[in-house]
Short mmCIF file of C-alpha atoms and ligand atoms in Angstrom, two decimals:
data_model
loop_
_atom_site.label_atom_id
_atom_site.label_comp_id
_atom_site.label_asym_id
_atom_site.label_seq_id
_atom_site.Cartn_x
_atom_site.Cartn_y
_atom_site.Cartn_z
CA UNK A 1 -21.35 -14.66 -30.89
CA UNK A 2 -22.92 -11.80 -28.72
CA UNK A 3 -26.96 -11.06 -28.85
CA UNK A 4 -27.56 -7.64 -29.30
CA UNK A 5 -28.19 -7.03 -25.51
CA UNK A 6 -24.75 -8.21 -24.59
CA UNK A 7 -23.38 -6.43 -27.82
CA UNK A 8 -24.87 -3.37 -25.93
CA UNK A 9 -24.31 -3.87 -22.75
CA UNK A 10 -20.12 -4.95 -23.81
CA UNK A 11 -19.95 -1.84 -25.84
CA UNK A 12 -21.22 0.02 -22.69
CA UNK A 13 -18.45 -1.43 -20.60
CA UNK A 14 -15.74 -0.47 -23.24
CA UNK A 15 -16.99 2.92 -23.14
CA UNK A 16 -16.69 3.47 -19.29
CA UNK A 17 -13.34 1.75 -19.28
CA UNK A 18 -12.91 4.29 -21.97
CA UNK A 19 -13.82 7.05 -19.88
CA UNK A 20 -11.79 5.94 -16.51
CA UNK A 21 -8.87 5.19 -18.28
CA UNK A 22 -8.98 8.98 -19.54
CA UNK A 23 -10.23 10.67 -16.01
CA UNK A 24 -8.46 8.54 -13.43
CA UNK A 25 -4.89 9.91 -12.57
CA UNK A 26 -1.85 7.05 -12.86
CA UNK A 27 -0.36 5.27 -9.81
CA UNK A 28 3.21 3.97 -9.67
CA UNK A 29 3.63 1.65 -7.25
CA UNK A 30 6.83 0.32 -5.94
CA UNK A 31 7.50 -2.54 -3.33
CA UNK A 32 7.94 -5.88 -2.37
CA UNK A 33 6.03 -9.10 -4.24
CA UNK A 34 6.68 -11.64 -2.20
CA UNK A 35 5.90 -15.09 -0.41
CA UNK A 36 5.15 -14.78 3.52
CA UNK A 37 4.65 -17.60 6.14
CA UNK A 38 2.03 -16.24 8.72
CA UNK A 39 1.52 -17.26 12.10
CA UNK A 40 -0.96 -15.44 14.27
CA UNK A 41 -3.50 -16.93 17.15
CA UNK A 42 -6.19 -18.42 14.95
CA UNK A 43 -3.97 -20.95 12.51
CA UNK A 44 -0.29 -20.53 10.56
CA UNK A 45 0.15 -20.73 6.63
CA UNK A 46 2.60 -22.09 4.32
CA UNK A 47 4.17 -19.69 1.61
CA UNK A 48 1.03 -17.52 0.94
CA UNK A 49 1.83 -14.67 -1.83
CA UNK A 50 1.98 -11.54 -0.19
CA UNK A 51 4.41 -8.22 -0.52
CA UNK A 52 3.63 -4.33 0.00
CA UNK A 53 3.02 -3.38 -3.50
CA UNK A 54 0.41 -6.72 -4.10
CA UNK A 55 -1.45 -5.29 -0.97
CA UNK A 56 -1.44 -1.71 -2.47
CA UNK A 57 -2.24 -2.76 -5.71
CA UNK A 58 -5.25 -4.89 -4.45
CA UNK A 59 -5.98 -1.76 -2.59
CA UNK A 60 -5.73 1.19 -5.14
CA UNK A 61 -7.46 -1.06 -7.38
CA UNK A 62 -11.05 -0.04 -6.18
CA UNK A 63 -9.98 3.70 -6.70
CA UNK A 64 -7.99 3.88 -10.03
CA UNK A 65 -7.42 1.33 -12.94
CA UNK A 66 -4.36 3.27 -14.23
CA UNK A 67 -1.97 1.43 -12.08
CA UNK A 68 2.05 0.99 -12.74
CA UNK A 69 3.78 -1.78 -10.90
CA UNK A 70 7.11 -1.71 -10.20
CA UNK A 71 9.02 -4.52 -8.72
CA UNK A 72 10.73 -8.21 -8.63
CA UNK A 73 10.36 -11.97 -8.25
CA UNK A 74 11.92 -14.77 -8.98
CA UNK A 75 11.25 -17.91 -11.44
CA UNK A 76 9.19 -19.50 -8.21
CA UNK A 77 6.37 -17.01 -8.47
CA UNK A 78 2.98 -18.26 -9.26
CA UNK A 79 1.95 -17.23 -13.04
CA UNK A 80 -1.48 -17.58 -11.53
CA UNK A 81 -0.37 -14.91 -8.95
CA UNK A 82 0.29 -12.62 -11.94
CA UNK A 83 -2.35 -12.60 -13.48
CA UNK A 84 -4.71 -12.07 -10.26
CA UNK A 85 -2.87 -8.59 -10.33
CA UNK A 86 -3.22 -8.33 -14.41
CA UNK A 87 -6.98 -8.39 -13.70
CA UNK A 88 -7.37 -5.92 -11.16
CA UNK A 89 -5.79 -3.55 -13.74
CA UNK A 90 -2.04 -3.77 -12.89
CA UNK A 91 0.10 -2.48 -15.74
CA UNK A 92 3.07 -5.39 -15.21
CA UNK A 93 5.23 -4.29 -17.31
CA UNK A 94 7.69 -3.07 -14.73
CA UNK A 95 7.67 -6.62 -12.71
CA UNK A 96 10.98 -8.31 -13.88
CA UNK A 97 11.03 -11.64 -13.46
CA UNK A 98 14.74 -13.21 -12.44
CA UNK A 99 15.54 -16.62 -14.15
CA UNK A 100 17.23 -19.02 -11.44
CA UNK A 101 16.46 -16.91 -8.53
CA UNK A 102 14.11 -17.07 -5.45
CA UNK A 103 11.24 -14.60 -4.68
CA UNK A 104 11.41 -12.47 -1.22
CA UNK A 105 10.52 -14.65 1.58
CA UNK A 106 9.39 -12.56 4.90
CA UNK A 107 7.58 -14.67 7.98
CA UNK A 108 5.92 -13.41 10.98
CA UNK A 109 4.50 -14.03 13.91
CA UNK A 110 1.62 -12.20 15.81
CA UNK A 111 1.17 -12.27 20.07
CA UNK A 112 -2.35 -12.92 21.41
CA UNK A 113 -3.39 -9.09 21.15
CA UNK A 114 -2.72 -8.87 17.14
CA UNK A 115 -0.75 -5.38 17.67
CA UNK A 116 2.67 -6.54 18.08
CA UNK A 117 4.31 -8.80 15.67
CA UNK A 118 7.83 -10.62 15.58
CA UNK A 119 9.49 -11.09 12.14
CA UNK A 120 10.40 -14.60 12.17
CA UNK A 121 13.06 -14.56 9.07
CA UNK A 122 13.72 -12.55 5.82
CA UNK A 123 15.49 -13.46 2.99
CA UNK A 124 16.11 -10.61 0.77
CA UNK A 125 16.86 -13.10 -2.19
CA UNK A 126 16.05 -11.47 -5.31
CA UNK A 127 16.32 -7.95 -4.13
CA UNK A 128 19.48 -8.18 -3.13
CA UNK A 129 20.42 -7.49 -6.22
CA UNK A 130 17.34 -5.22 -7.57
CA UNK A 131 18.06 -2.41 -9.85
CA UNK A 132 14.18 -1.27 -10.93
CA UNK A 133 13.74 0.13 -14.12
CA UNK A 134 11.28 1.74 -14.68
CA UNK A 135 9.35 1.79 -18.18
CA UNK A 136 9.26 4.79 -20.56
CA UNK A 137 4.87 4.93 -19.99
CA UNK A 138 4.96 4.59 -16.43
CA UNK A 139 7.87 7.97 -15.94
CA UNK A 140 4.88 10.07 -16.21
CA UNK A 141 2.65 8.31 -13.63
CA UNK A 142 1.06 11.36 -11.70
CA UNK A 143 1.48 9.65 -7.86
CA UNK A 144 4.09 7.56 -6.85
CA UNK A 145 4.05 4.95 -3.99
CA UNK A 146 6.97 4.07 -2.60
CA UNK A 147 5.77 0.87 -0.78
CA UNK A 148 8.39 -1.07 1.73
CA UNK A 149 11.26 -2.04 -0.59
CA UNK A 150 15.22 -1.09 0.28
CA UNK A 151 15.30 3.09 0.91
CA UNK A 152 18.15 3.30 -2.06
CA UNK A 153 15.59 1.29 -4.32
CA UNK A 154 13.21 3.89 -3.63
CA UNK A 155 14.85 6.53 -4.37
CA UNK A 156 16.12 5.26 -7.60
CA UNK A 157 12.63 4.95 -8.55
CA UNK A 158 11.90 8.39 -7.87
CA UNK A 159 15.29 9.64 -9.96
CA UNK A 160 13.64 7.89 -12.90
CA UNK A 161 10.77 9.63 -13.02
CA UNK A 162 10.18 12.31 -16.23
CA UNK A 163 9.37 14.67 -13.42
CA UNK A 164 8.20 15.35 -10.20
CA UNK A 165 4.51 13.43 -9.24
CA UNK A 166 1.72 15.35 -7.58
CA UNK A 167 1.97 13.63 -4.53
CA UNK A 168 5.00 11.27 -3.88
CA UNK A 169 4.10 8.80 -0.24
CA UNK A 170 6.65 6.33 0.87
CA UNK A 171 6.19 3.31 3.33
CA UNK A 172 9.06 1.61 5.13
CA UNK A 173 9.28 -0.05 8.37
CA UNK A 174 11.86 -1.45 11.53
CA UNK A 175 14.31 -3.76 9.32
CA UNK A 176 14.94 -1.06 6.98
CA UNK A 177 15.79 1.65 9.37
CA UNK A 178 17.84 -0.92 11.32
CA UNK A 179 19.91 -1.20 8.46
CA UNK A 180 20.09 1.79 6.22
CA UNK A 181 18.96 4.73 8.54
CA UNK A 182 20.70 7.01 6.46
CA UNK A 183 19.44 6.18 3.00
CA UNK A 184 16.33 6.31 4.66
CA UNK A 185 16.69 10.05 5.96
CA UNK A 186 18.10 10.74 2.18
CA UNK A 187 14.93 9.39 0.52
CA UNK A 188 12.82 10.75 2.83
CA UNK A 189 13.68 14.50 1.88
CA UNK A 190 12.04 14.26 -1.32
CA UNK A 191 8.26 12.70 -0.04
CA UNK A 192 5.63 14.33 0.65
CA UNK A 193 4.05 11.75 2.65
CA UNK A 194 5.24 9.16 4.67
CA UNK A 195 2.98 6.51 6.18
CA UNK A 196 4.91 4.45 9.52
CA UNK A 197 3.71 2.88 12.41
CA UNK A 198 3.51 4.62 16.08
CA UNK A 199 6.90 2.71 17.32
CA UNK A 200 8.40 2.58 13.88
CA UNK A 201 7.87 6.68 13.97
CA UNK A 202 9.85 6.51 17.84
CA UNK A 203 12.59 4.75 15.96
CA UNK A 204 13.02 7.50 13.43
CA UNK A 205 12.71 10.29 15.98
CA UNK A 206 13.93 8.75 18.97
CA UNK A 207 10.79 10.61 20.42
CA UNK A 208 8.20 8.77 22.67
CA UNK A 209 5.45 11.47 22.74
CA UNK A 210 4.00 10.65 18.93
CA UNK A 211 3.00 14.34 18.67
CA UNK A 212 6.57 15.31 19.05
CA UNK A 213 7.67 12.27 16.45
CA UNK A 214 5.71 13.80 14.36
CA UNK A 215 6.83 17.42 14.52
CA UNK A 216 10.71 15.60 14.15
CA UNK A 217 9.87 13.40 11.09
CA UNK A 218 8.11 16.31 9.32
CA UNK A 219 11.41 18.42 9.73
CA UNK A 220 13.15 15.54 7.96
CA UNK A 221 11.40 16.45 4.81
CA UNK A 222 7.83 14.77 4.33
CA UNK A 223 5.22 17.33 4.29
CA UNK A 224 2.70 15.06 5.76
CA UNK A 225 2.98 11.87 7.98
CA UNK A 226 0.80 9.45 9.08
CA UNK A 227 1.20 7.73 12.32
CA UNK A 228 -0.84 4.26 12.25
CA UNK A 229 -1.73 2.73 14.92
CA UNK A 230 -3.35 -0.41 14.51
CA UNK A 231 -6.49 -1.42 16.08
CA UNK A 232 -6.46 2.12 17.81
CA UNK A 233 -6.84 3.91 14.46
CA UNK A 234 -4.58 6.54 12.59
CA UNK A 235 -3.27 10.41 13.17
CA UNK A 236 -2.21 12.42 9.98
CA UNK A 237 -0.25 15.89 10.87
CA UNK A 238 1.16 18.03 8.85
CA UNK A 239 3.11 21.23 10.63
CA UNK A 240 -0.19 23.35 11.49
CA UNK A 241 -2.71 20.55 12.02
CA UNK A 242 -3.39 16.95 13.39
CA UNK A 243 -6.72 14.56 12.48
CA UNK A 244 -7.50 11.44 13.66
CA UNK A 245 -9.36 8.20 12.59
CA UNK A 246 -10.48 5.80 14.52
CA UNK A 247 -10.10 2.07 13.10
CA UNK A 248 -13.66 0.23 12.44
CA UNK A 249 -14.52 -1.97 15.37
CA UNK A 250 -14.37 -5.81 14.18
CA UNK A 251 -15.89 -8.59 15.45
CA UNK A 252 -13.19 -10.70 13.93
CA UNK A 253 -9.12 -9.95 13.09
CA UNK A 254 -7.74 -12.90 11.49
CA UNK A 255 -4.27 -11.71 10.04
CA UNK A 256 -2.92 -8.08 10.15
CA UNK A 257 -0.40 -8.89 7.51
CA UNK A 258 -0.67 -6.30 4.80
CA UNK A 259 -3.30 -3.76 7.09
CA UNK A 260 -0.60 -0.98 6.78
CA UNK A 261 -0.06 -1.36 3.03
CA UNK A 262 -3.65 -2.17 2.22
CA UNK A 263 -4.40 1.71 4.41
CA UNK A 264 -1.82 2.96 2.00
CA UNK A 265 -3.38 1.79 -0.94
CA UNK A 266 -6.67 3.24 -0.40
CA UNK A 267 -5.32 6.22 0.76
CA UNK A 268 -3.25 6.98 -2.19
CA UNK A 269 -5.97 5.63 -4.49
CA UNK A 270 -8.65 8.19 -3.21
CA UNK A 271 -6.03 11.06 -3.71
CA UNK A 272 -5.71 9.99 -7.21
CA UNK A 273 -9.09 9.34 -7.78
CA UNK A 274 -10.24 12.48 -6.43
CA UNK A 275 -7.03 14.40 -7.81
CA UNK A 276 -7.35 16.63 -4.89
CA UNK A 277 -4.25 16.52 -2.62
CA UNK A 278 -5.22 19.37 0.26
CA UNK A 279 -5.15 18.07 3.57
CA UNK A 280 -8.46 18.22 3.93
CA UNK A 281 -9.49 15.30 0.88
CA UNK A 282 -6.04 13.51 2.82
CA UNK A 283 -8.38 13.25 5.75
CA UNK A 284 -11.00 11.41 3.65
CA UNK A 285 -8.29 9.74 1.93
CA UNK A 286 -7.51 8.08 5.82
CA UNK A 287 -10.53 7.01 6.04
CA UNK A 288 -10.86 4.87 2.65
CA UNK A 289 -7.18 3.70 3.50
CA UNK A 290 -8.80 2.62 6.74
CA UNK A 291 -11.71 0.89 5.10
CA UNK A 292 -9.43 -1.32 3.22
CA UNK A 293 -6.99 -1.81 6.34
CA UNK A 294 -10.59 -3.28 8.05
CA UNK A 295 -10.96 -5.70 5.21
CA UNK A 296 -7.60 -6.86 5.02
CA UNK A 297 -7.39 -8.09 8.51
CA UNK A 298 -10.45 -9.99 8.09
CA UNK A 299 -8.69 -13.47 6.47
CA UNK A 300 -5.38 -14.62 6.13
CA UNK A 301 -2.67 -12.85 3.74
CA UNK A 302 -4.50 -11.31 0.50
CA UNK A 303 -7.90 -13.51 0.54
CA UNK A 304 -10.53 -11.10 1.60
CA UNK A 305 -9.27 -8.08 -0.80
CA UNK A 306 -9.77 -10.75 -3.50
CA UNK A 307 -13.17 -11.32 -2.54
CA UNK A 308 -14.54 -7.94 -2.30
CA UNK A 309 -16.33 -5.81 -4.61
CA UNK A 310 -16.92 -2.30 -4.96
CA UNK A 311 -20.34 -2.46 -2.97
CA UNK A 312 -18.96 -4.23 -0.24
CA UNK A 313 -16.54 -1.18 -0.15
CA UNK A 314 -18.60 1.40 -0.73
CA UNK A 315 -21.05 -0.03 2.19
CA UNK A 316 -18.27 0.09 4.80
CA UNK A 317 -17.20 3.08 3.93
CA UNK A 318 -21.17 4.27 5.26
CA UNK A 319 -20.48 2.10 8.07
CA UNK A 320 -17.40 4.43 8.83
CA UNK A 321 -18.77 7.52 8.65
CA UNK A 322 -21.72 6.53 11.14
CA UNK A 323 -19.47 5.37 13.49
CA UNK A 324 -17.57 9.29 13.60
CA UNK A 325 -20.74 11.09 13.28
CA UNK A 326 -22.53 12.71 16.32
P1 AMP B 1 2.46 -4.74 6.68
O1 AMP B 1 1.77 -5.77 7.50
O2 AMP B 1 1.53 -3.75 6.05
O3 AMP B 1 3.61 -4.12 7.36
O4 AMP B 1 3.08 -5.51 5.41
C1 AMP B 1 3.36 -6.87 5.38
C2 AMP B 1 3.99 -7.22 4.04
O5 AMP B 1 5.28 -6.58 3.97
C3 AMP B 1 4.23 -8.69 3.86
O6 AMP B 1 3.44 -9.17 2.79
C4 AMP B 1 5.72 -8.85 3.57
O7 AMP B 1 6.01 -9.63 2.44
C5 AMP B 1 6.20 -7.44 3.37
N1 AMP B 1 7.49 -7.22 4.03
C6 AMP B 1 7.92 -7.73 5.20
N2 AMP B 1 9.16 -7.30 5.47
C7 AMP B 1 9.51 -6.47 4.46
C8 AMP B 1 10.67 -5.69 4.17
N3 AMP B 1 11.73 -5.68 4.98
N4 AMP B 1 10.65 -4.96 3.03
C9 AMP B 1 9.60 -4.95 2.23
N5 AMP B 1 8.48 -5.66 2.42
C10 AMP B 1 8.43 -6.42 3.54
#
């Protein structure tokens, strides 16, 4: 049994779960959960778990604990994989799990300067065939992530919803715009932010200049977009106005795998946890998304966000704003 100290100090920890569960606004998240082979300059893995929405959930996880996954795998998936996301607060209940089939499988491989990647193979396997429900608690999640999953998937996500979230930010990159262009213009009219990569945003455009990108994606419907960059940091414009972050100077980059979902996960989670969605909380909300881009990059696949704690985050996010102060 407890002594009274731990009695008090459990009761205490009840109470501010308590408390956050009440204050903190919901997350849906929606992507890939997945297995990835890496290979960059400093060593190769074997199937490592990986997928967008892990990455954002290990992300948003330091910001909310109200968060909704939606997504699928197949009877291969770790159990132990699952329940590293039940403990950072994941709400599973949307994760189906397909009997006889395979989990997404995505490799890739980096070039000596980290920035440029080649996708070595994909195999769609069980999304082929993914219809997402989502359940009846998580329809009035108050954000929405649409992480890197198939553009029609997306949007059926968002057509389930009881009704429209405060802020509603998709991700997608190359293969899906190679592929379905169009259901990717048709989901992208009703986001209000869309998160890309500089050549991923010339591919949408078919602009060079990434200021005029920008001005061409945000007539396509988003009301924000975010332009990242990699090592060389992060623009968010909106039609009057442009900001930039730098990305935090590191001694050592490991693995980028998972940088650009792990910047939309703590950019999403500091909108919800700060329920303020003006542009000018979205510019703090870059930098926490870049804070947790820095970490990510740090060891291979999802290791270091595993590690972490909230001090660790909380003390590079200091770090961060001396490095932009003068
Ligand atoms: P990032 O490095 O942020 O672009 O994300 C890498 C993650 O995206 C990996 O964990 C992959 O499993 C996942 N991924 C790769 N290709 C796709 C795709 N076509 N659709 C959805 N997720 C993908």
């Amino acid at each position: 049994m407890f002594g009274k100290n731990e009695r008090k100090n459990n009761t205490k920890h009840e109470i501010i779960k308590y408390i956050c569960k009440k204050i903190f606004m919901s997350i849906l998240v929606v992507g890939t959960v997945a297995f990835d082979a890496i290979e960059t300059p400093f060593g190769k893995t074997d199937k490592i778990v990986g997928g967008a929405a892990t990455y954002i959930c290990l992300s948003s996880s330091f910001f909310t604990n109200k968060l909704n996954l939606v997504s699928v795998v197949g009877e291969d998936f770790p159990e132990s994989a699952i329940n590293m996301l039940k403990s950072k607060s994941v709400d599973i209940r949307g994760l189906q799990v397909k009997k006889g089939e395979k989990t997404f499988f995505w490799s890739g491989k980096y070039h000596n300067n980290m920035n440029t990647r080649d996708t070595l193979e994909t195999q769609l396997n069980v999304l082929e065939k993914f219809n997402p429900i989502v359940p009846e608690n998580f329809k009035d999640s108050e954000f929405l992530m649409l992480g890197n999953l198939m553009p029609s998937t997306q949007k059926k996500v968002l057509n389930q919803m009881n009704k429209k979230p405060k802020l509603i930010v998709l991700d997608t990159m190359n293969f899906w715009m190679d592929l379905f262009m169009d259901d990717l213009k048709k989901a992208l009219k009703d986001v209000d932010v869309l998160t890309i990569n500089d050549e991923e945003a010339r591919q949408l455009s078919e602009e060079y200049s990434l200021v005029k990108a920008a001005k061409v994606i945000l007539s396509m419907g988003p009301k924000y977009v975010i332009i990242k960059k990699g090592e060389h940091g992060a623009l968010l414009f909106n039609n009057e106005e442009v900001f930039f972050a730098p990305a935090l100077p590191l001694e050592e980059v490991f693995d980028p795998t998972g940088a650009g979902d792990s910047f939309a996960g703590g950019f999403i989670g500091y909108l919800a946890k700060t329920n303020d969605t003006s542009f000018k909380n979205m510019k703090k909300a870059v930098i926490h998304g870049s804070v947790m881009a820095s970490f990510c990059v740090e060891k291979f696949g999802t290791q270091k966000l595993t590690e972490i704690n909230q001090k660790n985050v909380d003390d590079r996010i200091n770090d961060f704003v001396k490095l932009v102060d003068f």
